[in-house]
C-alpha cells in the first residue's frame, strides 16, 4: 500500500468514526407539553378548613421577637355560615383577652419604672437639700446664707410633696397588680383556647368567659383615678379575681359511690385539704398581710413627715445650731425610710400576700363546689381533680394523700392543732 492510499484510508476511517459518534449522541427533540403546577405559599397555610366551618391562618412557626406576651399569634378567623354563634363569641372574647394581656404587661413595666425613677429622684432631692442646709450652717452669711436656706427649704418641700404622691399610689404595688393581671389573663387565654380545641363551645362557656374577664377587669383596674385599689384599707383583704358562684346552684351533698373517679376516700381527702388550707395557709397569709400593711402605713407616713420637719429646720438655719442639726438629720432619715419602703418594695409585698391569700380562698371554693355538686356525672373527674389540687399545692399525689392521712390533719374536727401547711409551693 502506497503512502497516498494509506493516507486516504486513515482519512476515511476518521470521518466514519466521527459520523458514527455524532449519530450516537444526537437525540431527537421532544415536543413541549404545557404543564401548570399549583403555587404553594411559603407563609402560613391559608384557607385551611377548621372545625365548625372556620377558615383562617395557622402559623407554621413563630420567631417574632416583638411578641413579648408569650401568646400564639393568629389571625382573626373567617366565620362561615355553618359556624355556631357561641364559637364566634368565644373567639371575640379570646381576642379581647389577648389585647388585655398586652395592655397589662406594658402598664406593669411603666409603673415599675415609676417606682425606680421616683425613688431615685426623691432621694437625690432630699440629700441635696440636706447638704445645702449643712453648708449654710457652716459659716455662710448674707446673700449666700439666704440662697442656701431658700434652696434647701424648697427642695425639702418638693420632696415632701413627691413623697406624699408616691406613697399614696405605691408604684411597686401597682406594678405587682399588673403582673398578676397579666399572668391571670394569660391563664384565661389558654383555657379559652383549650375550650375551643376540645369541644364545641356553648352559651354557658361564653357566659363563664365573659364573667371571668369582667371579674379580672374589676380586680385589677388599669386607670389610677377613680378606680385604683385602695392601698391602705382599714383591714387587710385578699384579692378576688373570679366571679362569684351562682347562688341557685345546688349544694346538696350526695354520697359518692365510685362514679366519675370519685369515692368516699377521695371526698374525705379533699375535705381534709380544705380544712388544712383554712387553718394554716390562709390564716398565715392573712396574718403576714396585716403585718406588712401596718409596716407600709408607718413608712408611708414617716417619709413625708421627716422631709417636712427637715424643711422647717432648714428655714431656721443661721438662728442656732439646732436648726441645721434637725434639717440634716431629718433629711438623712427621710432618705433612708424612702429607700427602705420603695427600694424594698413593701407595697409589692402587701400585694403578693393579697394574691396568695386570694389563691387559697379560690382553691377552697373550687374544691367545695366540686364535692358538693349534686350530680356526680357533672363533677370534674375525681382523679383529675385530685391531681390539679396536688399541683396547685406543689405536692405529688402521694404527698397529698399522706397529708390527709396524718392524725393532726384528719382529726381537725376535734379542734387539734395542725402542724403542717398544705402548700409547699408558697
mmCIF file with all atom_site columns, N, CA, C and O in Angstrom, residues 107-151:
data_model
loop_
_atom_site.group_PDB
_atom_site.id
_atom_site.type_symbol
_atom_site.label_atom_id
_atom_site.label_alt_id
_atom_site.label_comp_id
_atom_site.label_asym_id
_atom_site.label_entity_id
_atom_site.label_seq_id
_atom_site.pdbx_PDB_ins_code
_atom_site.Cartn_x
_atom_site.Cartn_y
_atom_site.Cartn_z
_atom_site.occupancy
_atom_site.B_iso_or_equiv
_atom_site.pdbx_formal_charge
_atom_site.auth_seq_id
_atom_site.auth_comp_id
_atom_site.auth_asym_id
_atom_site.auth_atom_id
_atom_site.pdbx_PDB_model_num
ATOM 1   N N  . UNK A 1 107 ? -48.323 48.326 80.899  1.00 0.00 ? 107 UNK A N  1
ATOM 2   C CA . UNK A 1 107 ? -48.539 49.240 82.033  1.00 0.00 ? 107 UNK A CA 1
ATOM 3   C C  . UNK A 1 107 ? -47.761 48.778 83.263  1.00 0.00 ? 107 UNK A C  1
ATOM 4   O O  . UNK A 1 107 ? -47.276 49.596 84.049  1.00 0.00 ? 107 UNK A O  1
ATOM 5   N N  . UNK A 1 108 ? -47.612 47.461 83.425  1.00 0.00 ? 108 UNK A N  1
ATOM 6   C CA . UNK A 1 108 ? -46.809 46.962 84.538  1.00 0.00 ? 108 UNK A CA 1
ATOM 7   C C  . UNK A 1 108 ? -45.362 47.410 84.440  1.00 0.00 ? 108 UNK A C  1
ATOM 8   O O  . UNK A 1 108 ? -44.751 47.821 85.445  1.00 0.00 ? 108 UNK A O  1
ATOM 9   N N  . UNK A 1 109 ? -44.790 47.361 83.236  1.00 0.00 ? 109 UNK A N  1
ATOM 10  C CA . UNK A 1 109 ? -43.424 47.839 83.041  1.00 0.00 ? 109 UNK A CA 1
ATOM 11  C C  . UNK A 1 109 ? -43.326 49.343 83.309  1.00 0.00 ? 109 UNK A C  1
ATOM 12  O O  . UNK A 1 109 ? -42.360 49.820 83.919  1.00 0.00 ? 109 UNK A O  1
ATOM 13  N N  . UNK A 1 110 ? -44.336 50.084 82.848  1.00 0.00 ? 110 UNK A N  1
ATOM 14  C CA . UNK A 1 110 ? -44.324 51.534 83.060  1.00 0.00 ? 110 UNK A CA 1
ATOM 15  C C  . UNK A 1 110 ? -44.353 51.873 84.542  1.00 0.00 ? 110 UNK A C  1
ATOM 16  O O  . UNK A 1 110 ? -43.587 52.738 85.019  1.00 0.00 ? 110 UNK A O  1
ATOM 17  N N  . UNK A 1 111 ? -45.184 51.205 85.315  1.00 0.00 ? 111 UNK A N  1
ATOM 18  C CA . UNK A 1 111 ? -45.309 51.528 86.739  1.00 0.00 ? 111 UNK A CA 1
ATOM 19  C C  . UNK A 1 111 ? -44.111 51.034 87.549  1.00 0.00 ? 111 UNK A C  1
ATOM 20  O O  . UNK A 1 111 ? -43.789 51.611 88.589  1.00 0.00 ? 111 UNK A O  1
ATOM 21  N N  . UNK A 1 112 ? -43.459 49.999 87.069  1.00 0.00 ? 112 UNK A N  1
ATOM 22  C CA . UNK A 1 112 ? -42.209 49.595 87.701  1.00 0.00 ? 112 UNK A CA 1
ATOM 23  C C  . UNK A 1 112 ? -41.132 50.660 87.480  1.00 0.00 ? 112 UNK A C  1
ATOM 24  O O  . UNK A 1 112 ? -40.326 50.945 88.382  1.00 0.00 ? 112 UNK A O  1
ATOM 25  N N  . UNK A 1 113 ? -41.130 51.266 86.298  1.00 0.00 ? 113 UNK A N  1
ATOM 26  C CA . UNK A 1 113 ? -40.208 52.381 86.039  1.00 0.00 ? 113 UNK A CA 1
ATOM 27  C C  . UNK A 1 113 ? -40.535 53.589 86.917  1.00 0.00 ? 113 UNK A C  1
ATOM 28  O O  . UNK A 1 113 ? -39.624 54.291 87.370  1.00 0.00 ? 113 UNK A O  1
ATOM 29  N N  . UNK A 1 114 ? -41.820 53.838 87.139  1.00 0.00 ? 114 UNK A N  1
ATOM 30  C CA . UNK A 1 114 ? -42.213 54.918 88.040  1.00 0.00 ? 114 UNK A CA 1
ATOM 31  C C  . UNK A 1 114 ? -41.563 54.723 89.414  1.00 0.00 ? 114 UNK A C  1
ATOM 32  O O  . UNK A 1 114 ? -41.032 55.670 89.998  1.00 0.00 ? 114 UNK A O  1
ATOM 33  N N  . UNK A 1 115 ? -41.634 53.508 89.921  1.00 0.00 ? 115 UNK A N  1
ATOM 34  C CA . UNK A 1 115 ? -41.101 53.239 91.253  1.00 0.00 ? 115 UNK A CA 1
ATOM 35  C C  . UNK A 1 115 ? -39.607 53.560 91.328  1.00 0.00 ? 115 UNK A C  1
ATOM 36  O O  . UNK A 1 115 ? -39.146 54.219 92.263  1.00 0.00 ? 115 UNK A O  1
ATOM 37  N N  . UNK A 1 116 ? -38.852 53.111 90.332  1.00 0.00 ? 116 UNK A N  1
ATOM 38  C CA . UNK A 1 116 ? -37.404 53.341 90.342  1.00 0.00 ? 116 UNK A CA 1
ATOM 39  C C  . UNK A 1 116 ? -37.068 54.820 90.179  1.00 0.00 ? 116 UNK A C  1
ATOM 40  O O  . UNK A 1 116 ? -36.230 55.369 90.912  1.00 0.00 ? 116 UNK A O  1
ATOM 41  N N  . UNK A 1 117 ? -37.715 55.480 89.211  1.00 0.00 ? 117 UNK A N  1
ATOM 42  C CA . UNK A 1 117 ? -37.382 56.869 88.926  1.00 0.00 ? 117 UNK A CA 1
ATOM 43  C C  . UNK A 1 117 ? -37.790 57.802 90.060  1.00 0.00 ? 117 UNK A C  1
ATOM 44  O O  . UNK A 1 117 ? -37.022 58.696 90.456  1.00 0.00 ? 117 UNK A O  1
ATOM 45  N N  . UNK A 1 118 ? -38.999 57.611 90.595  1.00 0.00 ? 118 UNK A N  1
ATOM 46  C CA . UNK A 1 118 ? -39.453 58.480 91.684  1.00 0.00 ? 118 UNK A CA 1
ATOM 47  C C  . UNK A 1 118 ? -38.617 58.286 92.940  1.00 0.00 ? 118 UNK A C  1
ATOM 48  O O  . UNK A 1 118 ? -38.270 59.251 93.627  1.00 0.00 ? 118 UNK A O  1
ATOM 49  N N  . UNK A 1 119 ? -38.289 57.035 93.263  1.00 0.00 ? 119 UNK A N  1
ATOM 50  C CA . UNK A 1 119 ? -37.475 56.787 94.457  1.00 0.00 ? 119 UNK A CA 1
ATOM 51  C C  . UNK A 1 119 ? -36.111 57.454 94.332  1.00 0.00 ? 119 UNK A C  1
ATOM 52  O O  . UNK A 1 119 ? -35.644 58.144 95.263  1.00 0.00 ? 119 UNK A O  1
ATOM 53  N N  . UNK A 1 120 ? -35.445 57.269 93.187  1.00 0.00 ? 120 UNK A N  1
ATOM 54  C CA . UNK A 1 120 ? -34.124 57.884 92.999  1.00 0.00 ? 120 UNK A CA 1
ATOM 55  C C  . UNK A 1 120 ? -34.211 59.410 92.998  1.00 0.00 ? 120 UNK A C  1
ATOM 56  O O  . UNK A 1 120 ? -33.339 60.090 93.564  1.00 0.00 ? 120 UNK A O  1
ATOM 57  N N  . UNK A 1 121 ? -35.258 59.944 92.376  1.00 0.00 ? 121 UNK A N  1
ATOM 58  C CA . UNK A 1 121 ? -35.397 61.401 92.324  1.00 0.00 ? 121 UNK A CA 1
ATOM 59  C C  . UNK A 1 121 ? -35.611 61.993 93.712  1.00 0.00 ? 121 UNK A C  1
ATOM 60  O O  . UNK A 1 121 ? -34.981 62.998 94.082  1.00 0.00 ? 121 UNK A O  1
ATOM 61  N N  . UNK A 1 122 ? -36.494 61.391 94.502  1.00 0.00 ? 122 UNK A N  1
ATOM 62  C CA . UNK A 1 122 ? -36.767 61.903 95.848  1.00 0.00 ? 122 UNK A CA 1
ATOM 63  C C  . UNK A 1 122 ? -35.518 61.806 96.727  1.00 0.00 ? 122 UNK A C  1
ATOM 64  O O  . UNK A 1 122 ? -35.205 62.724 97.501  1.00 0.00 ? 122 UNK A O  1
ATOM 65  N N  . UNK A 1 123 ? -34.797 60.699 96.612  1.00 0.00 ? 123 UNK A N  1
ATOM 66  C CA . UNK A 1 123 ? -33.574 60.569 97.409  1.00 0.00 ? 123 UNK A CA 1
ATOM 67  C C  . UNK A 1 123 ? -32.535 61.620 97.033  1.00 0.00 ? 123 UNK A C  1
ATOM 68  O O  . UNK A 1 123 ? -31.877 62.197 97.913  1.00 0.00 ? 123 UNK A O  1
ATOM 69  N N  . UNK A 1 124 ? -32.365 61.863 95.743  1.00 0.00 ? 124 UNK A N  1
ATOM 70  C CA . UNK A 1 124 ? -31.382 62.866 95.315  1.00 0.00 ? 124 UNK A CA 1
ATOM 71  C C  . UNK A 1 124 ? -31.780 64.265 95.776  1.00 0.00 ? 124 UNK A C  1
ATOM 72  O O  . UNK A 1 124 ? -30.947 65.048 96.230  1.00 0.00 ? 124 UNK A O  1
ATOM 73  N N  . UNK A 1 125 ? -33.069 64.582 95.665  1.00 0.00 ? 125 UNK A N  1
ATOM 74  C CA . UNK A 1 125 ? -33.539 65.904 96.114  1.00 0.00 ? 125 UNK A CA 1
ATOM 75  C C  . UNK A 1 125 ? -33.330 66.057 97.616  1.00 0.00 ? 125 UNK A C  1
ATOM 76  O O  . UNK A 1 125 ? -32.854 67.099 98.107  1.00 0.00 ? 125 UNK A O  1
ATOM 77  N N  . UNK A 1 126 ? -33.679 65.007 98.370  1.00 0.00 ? 126 UNK A N  1
ATOM 78  C CA . UNK A 1 126 ? -33.549 65.079 99.829  1.00 0.00 ? 126 UNK A CA 1
ATOM 79  C C  . UNK A 1 126 ? -32.098 65.237 100.260 1.00 0.00 ? 126 UNK A C  1
ATOM 80  O O  . UNK A 1 126 ? -31.770 66.066 101.130 1.00 0.00 ? 126 UNK A O  1
ATOM 81  N N  . UNK A 1 127 ? -31.205 64.447 99.687  1.00 0.00 ? 127 UNK A N  1
ATOM 82  C CA . UNK A 1 127 ? -29.796 64.520 100.070 1.00 0.00 ? 127 UNK A CA 1
ATOM 83  C C  . UNK A 1 127 ? -29.163 65.849 99.635  1.00 0.00 ? 127 UNK A C  1
ATOM 84  O O  . UNK A 1 127 ? -28.307 66.399 100.347 1.00 0.00 ? 127 UNK A O  1
ATOM 85  N N  . UNK A 1 128 ? -29.580 66.364 98.484  1.00 0.00 ? 128 UNK A N  1
ATOM 86  C CA . UNK A 1 128 ? -29.069 67.674 98.048  1.00 0.00 ? 128 UNK A CA 1
ATOM 87  C C  . UNK A 1 128 ? -29.514 68.775 99.002  1.00 0.00 ? 128 UNK A C  1
ATOM 88  O O  . UNK A 1 128 ? -28.722 69.665 99.382  1.00 0.00 ? 128 UNK A O  1
ATOM 89  N N  . UNK A 1 129 ? -30.785 68.736 99.420  1.00 0.00 ? 129 UNK A N  1
ATOM 90  C CA . UNK A 1 129 ? -31.286 69.740 100.360 1.00 0.00 ? 129 UNK A CA 1
ATOM 91  C C  . UNK A 1 129 ? -30.578 69.639 101.696 1.00 0.00 ? 129 UNK A C  1
ATOM 92  O O  . UNK A 1 129 ? -30.247 70.668 102.326 1.00 0.00 ? 129 UNK A O  1
ATOM 93  N N  . UNK A 1 130 ? -30.324 68.405 102.177 1.00 0.00 ? 130 UNK A N  1
ATOM 94  C CA . UNK A 1 130 ? -29.606 68.245 103.443 1.00 0.00 ? 130 UNK A CA 1
ATOM 95  C C  . UNK A 1 130 ? -28.180 68.784 103.340 1.00 0.00 ? 130 UNK A C  1
ATOM 96  O O  . UNK A 1 130 ? -27.672 69.413 104.289 1.00 0.00 ? 130 UNK A O  1
ATOM 97  N N  . UNK A 1 131 ? -27.530 68.566 102.205 1.00 0.00 ? 131 UNK A N  1
ATOM 98  C CA . UNK A 1 131 ? -26.170 69.095 102.003 1.00 0.00 ? 131 UNK A CA 1
ATOM 99  C C  . UNK A 1 131 ? -26.170 70.622 102.016 1.00 0.00 ? 131 UNK A C  1
ATOM 100 O O  . UNK A 1 131 ? -25.289 71.263 102.631 1.00 0.00 ? 131 UNK A O  1
ATOM 101 N N  . UNK A 1 132 ? -27.136 71.231 101.353 1.00 0.00 ? 132 UNK A N  1
ATOM 102 C CA . UNK A 1 132 ? -27.234 72.699 101.350 1.00 0.00 ? 132 UNK A CA 1
ATOM 103 C C  . UNK A 1 132 ? -27.461 73.249 102.746 1.00 0.00 ? 132 UNK A C  1
ATOM 104 O O  . UNK A 1 132 ? -26.878 74.279 103.130 1.00 0.00 ? 132 UNK A O  1
ATOM 105 N N  . UNK A 1 133 ? -28.287 72.578 103.530 1.00 0.00 ? 133 UNK A N  1
ATOM 106 C CA . UNK A 1 133 ? -28.533 73.026 104.902 1.00 0.00 ? 133 UNK A CA 1
ATOM 107 C C  . UNK A 1 133 ? -27.260 72.947 105.726 1.00 0.00 ? 133 UNK A C  1
ATOM 108 O O  . UNK A 1 133 ? -26.967 73.841 106.537 1.00 0.00 ? 133 UNK A O  1
ATOM 109 N N  . UNK A 1 134 ? -26.495 71.884 105.534 1.00 0.00 ? 134 UNK A N  1
ATOM 110 C CA . UNK A 1 134 ? -25.236 71.756 106.255 1.00 0.00 ? 134 UNK A CA 1
ATOM 111 C C  . UNK A 1 134 ? -24.222 72.808 105.857 1.00 0.00 ? 134 UNK A C  1
ATOM 112 O O  . UNK A 1 134 ? -23.515 73.362 106.713 1.00 0.00 ? 134 UNK A O  1
ATOM 113 N N  . UNK A 1 135 ? -24.135 73.106 104.560 1.00 0.00 ? 135 UNK A N  1
ATOM 114 C CA . UNK A 1 135 ? -23.202 74.131 104.088 1.00 0.00 ? 135 UNK A CA 1
ATOM 115 C C  . UNK A 1 135 ? -23.610 75.501 104.599 1.00 0.00 ? 135 UNK A C  1
ATOM 116 O O  . UNK A 1 135 ? -22.759 76.326 104.999 1.00 0.00 ? 135 UNK A O  1
ATOM 117 N N  . UNK A 1 136 ? -24.928 75.766 104.603 1.00 0.00 ? 136 UNK A N  1
ATOM 118 C CA . UNK A 1 136 ? -25.414 77.068 105.092 1.00 0.00 ? 136 UNK A CA 1
ATOM 119 C C  . UNK A 1 136 ? -25.073 77.262 106.560 1.00 0.00 ? 136 UNK A C  1
ATOM 120 O O  . UNK A 1 136 ? -24.799 78.395 107.008 1.00 0.00 ? 136 UNK A O  1
ATOM 121 N N  . UNK A 1 137 ? -25.075 76.191 107.330 1.00 0.00 ? 137 UNK A N  1
ATOM 122 C CA . UNK A 1 137 ? -24.758 76.310 108.752 1.00 0.00 ? 137 UNK A CA 1
ATOM 123 C C  . UNK A 1 137 ? -23.260 76.377 109.005 1.00 0.00 ? 137 UNK A C  1
ATOM 124 O O  . UNK A 1 137 ? -22.839 76.600 110.145 1.00 0.00 ? 137 UNK A O  1
ATOM 125 N N  . UNK A 1 138 ? -22.470 76.190 107.958 1.00 0.00 ? 138 UNK A N  1
ATOM 126 C CA . UNK A 1 138 ? -21.026 76.151 108.139 1.00 0.00 ? 138 UNK A CA 1
ATOM 127 C C  . UNK A 1 138 ? -20.358 77.501 108.210 1.00 0.00 ? 138 UNK A C  1
ATOM 128 O O  . UNK A 1 138 ? -19.122 77.562 108.274 1.00 0.00 ? 138 UNK A O  1
ATOM 129 N N  . UNK A 1 139 ? -21.073 78.566 108.139 1.00 0.00 ? 139 UNK A N  1
ATOM 130 C CA . UNK A 1 139 ? -20.452 79.873 108.278 1.00 0.00 ? 139 UNK A CA 1
ATOM 131 C C  . UNK A 1 139 ? -20.850 80.862 107.211 1.00 0.00 ? 139 UNK A C  1
ATOM 132 O O  . UNK A 1 139 ? -20.313 81.969 107.163 1.00 0.00 ? 139 UNK A O  1
ATOM 133 N N  . UNK A 1 140 ? -21.764 80.495 106.336 1.00 0.00 ? 140 UNK A N  1
ATOM 134 C CA . UNK A 1 140 ? -22.206 81.432 105.298 1.00 0.00 ? 140 UNK A CA 1
ATOM 135 C C  . UNK A 1 140 ? -23.015 82.559 105.933 1.00 0.00 ? 140 UNK A C  1
ATOM 136 O O  . UNK A 1 140 ? -23.667 82.383 106.971 1.00 0.00 ? 140 UNK A O  1
ATOM 137 N N  . UNK A 1 141 ? -22.967 83.713 105.302 1.00 0.00 ? 141 UNK A N  1
ATOM 138 C CA . UNK A 1 141 ? -23.695 84.869 105.836 1.00 0.00 ? 141 UNK A CA 1
ATOM 139 C C  . UNK A 1 141 ? -24.197 85.721 104.687 1.00 0.00 ? 141 UNK A C  1
ATOM 140 O O  . UNK A 1 141 ? -23.726 85.616 103.559 1.00 0.00 ? 141 UNK A O  1
ATOM 141 N N  . UNK A 1 142 ? -25.205 86.534 104.985 1.00 0.00 ? 142 UNK A N  1
ATOM 142 C CA . UNK A 1 142 ? -25.725 87.445 103.997 1.00 0.00 ? 142 UNK A CA 1
ATOM 143 C C  . UNK A 1 142 ? -26.494 86.738 102.902 1.00 0.00 ? 142 UNK A C  1
ATOM 144 O O  . UNK A 1 142 ? -27.289 85.814 103.141 1.00 0.00 ? 142 UNK A O  1
ATOM 145 N N  . UNK A 1 143 ? -26.243 87.176 101.649 1.00 0.00 ? 143 UNK A N  1
ATOM 146 C CA . UNK A 1 143 ? -26.965 86.622 100.490 1.00 0.00 ? 143 UNK A CA 1
ATOM 147 C C  . UNK A 1 143 ? -26.705 85.139 100.284 1.00 0.00 ? 143 UNK A C  1
ATOM 148 O O  . UNK A 1 143 ? -27.634 84.382 99.987  1.00 0.00 ? 143 UNK A O  1
ATOM 149 N N  . UNK A 1 144 ? -25.442 84.649 100.432 1.00 0.00 ? 144 UNK A N  1
ATOM 150 C CA . UNK A 1 144 ? -25.230 83.200 100.271 1.00 0.00 ? 144 UNK A CA 1
ATOM 151 C C  . UNK A 1 144 ? -26.035 82.370 101.269 1.00 0.00 ? 144 UNK A C  1
ATOM 152 O O  . UNK A 1 144 ? -26.589 81.323 100.920 1.00 0.00 ? 144 UNK A O  1
ATOM 153 N N  . UNK A 1 145 ? -26.111 82.828 102.516 1.00 0.00 ? 145 UNK A N  1
ATOM 154 C CA . UNK A 1 145 ? -26.897 82.108 103.517 1.00 0.00 ? 145 UNK A CA 1
ATOM 155 C C  . UNK A 1 145 ? -28.370 82.065 103.132 1.00 0.00 ? 145 UNK A C  1
ATOM 156 O O  . UNK A 1 145 ? -29.021 81.012 103.235 1.00 0.00 ? 145 UNK A O  1
ATOM 157 N N  . UNK A 1 146 ? -28.899 83.172 102.680 1.00 0.00 ? 146 UNK A N  1
ATOM 158 C CA . UNK A 1 146 ? -30.304 83.222 102.279 1.00 0.00 ? 146 UNK A CA 1
ATOM 159 C C  . UNK A 1 146 ? -30.571 82.300 101.091 1.00 0.00 ? 146 UNK A C  1
ATOM 160 O O  . UNK A 1 146 ? -31.588 81.592 101.055 1.00 0.00 ? 146 UNK A O  1
ATOM 161 N N  . UNK A 1 147 ? -29.645 82.303 100.115 1.00 0.00 ? 147 UNK A N  1
ATOM 162 C CA . UNK A 1 147 ? -29.822 81.464 98.937  1.00 0.00 ? 147 UNK A CA 1
ATOM 163 C C  . UNK A 1 147 ? -29.808 79.982 99.296  1.00 0.00 ? 147 UNK A C  1
ATOM 164 O O  . UNK A 1 147 ? -30.642 79.194 98.821  1.00 0.00 ? 147 UNK A O  1
ATOM 165 N N  . UNK A 1 148 ? -28.876 79.584 100.163 1.00 0.00 ? 148 UNK A N  1
ATOM 166 C CA . UNK A 1 148 ? -28.789 78.183 100.569 1.00 0.00 ? 148 UNK A CA 1
ATOM 167 C C  . UNK A 1 148 ? -30.003 77.764 101.388 1.00 0.00 ? 148 UNK A C  1
ATOM 168 O O  . UNK A 1 148 ? -30.556 76.660 101.209 1.00 0.00 ? 148 UNK A O  1
ATOM 169 N N  . UNK A 1 149 ? -30.437 78.641 102.306 1.00 0.00 ? 149 UNK A N  1
ATOM 170 C CA . UNK A 1 149 ? -31.616 78.326 103.114 1.00 0.00 ? 149 UNK A CA 1
ATOM 171 C C  . UNK A 1 149 ? -32.858 78.176 102.243 1.00 0.00 ? 149 UNK A C  1
ATOM 172 O O  . UNK A 1 149 ? -33.632 77.216 102.398 1.00 0.00 ? 149 UNK A O  1
ATOM 173 N N  . UNK A 1 150 ? -33.027 79.114 101.320 1.00 0.00 ? 150 UNK A N  1
ATOM 174 C CA . UNK A 1 150 ? -34.213 79.083 100.468 1.00 0.00 ? 150 UNK A CA 1
ATOM 175 C C  . UNK A 1 150 ? -34.214 77.851 99.566  1.00 0.00 ? 150 UNK A C  1
ATOM 176 O O  . UNK A 1 150 ? -35.239 77.162 99.424  1.00 0.00 ? 150 UNK A O  1
ATOM 177 N N  . UNK A 1 151 ? -33.056 77.565 98.984  1.00 0.00 ? 151 UNK A N  1
ATOM 178 C CA . UNK A 1 151 ? -32.965 76.384 98.101  1.00 0.00 ? 151 UNK A CA 1
ATOM 179 C C  . UNK A 1 151 ? -33.217 75.100 98.867  1.00 0.00 ? 151 UNK A C  1
ATOM 180 O O  . UNK A 1 151 ? -33.935 74.194 98.405  1.00 0.00 ? 151 UNK A O  1
#
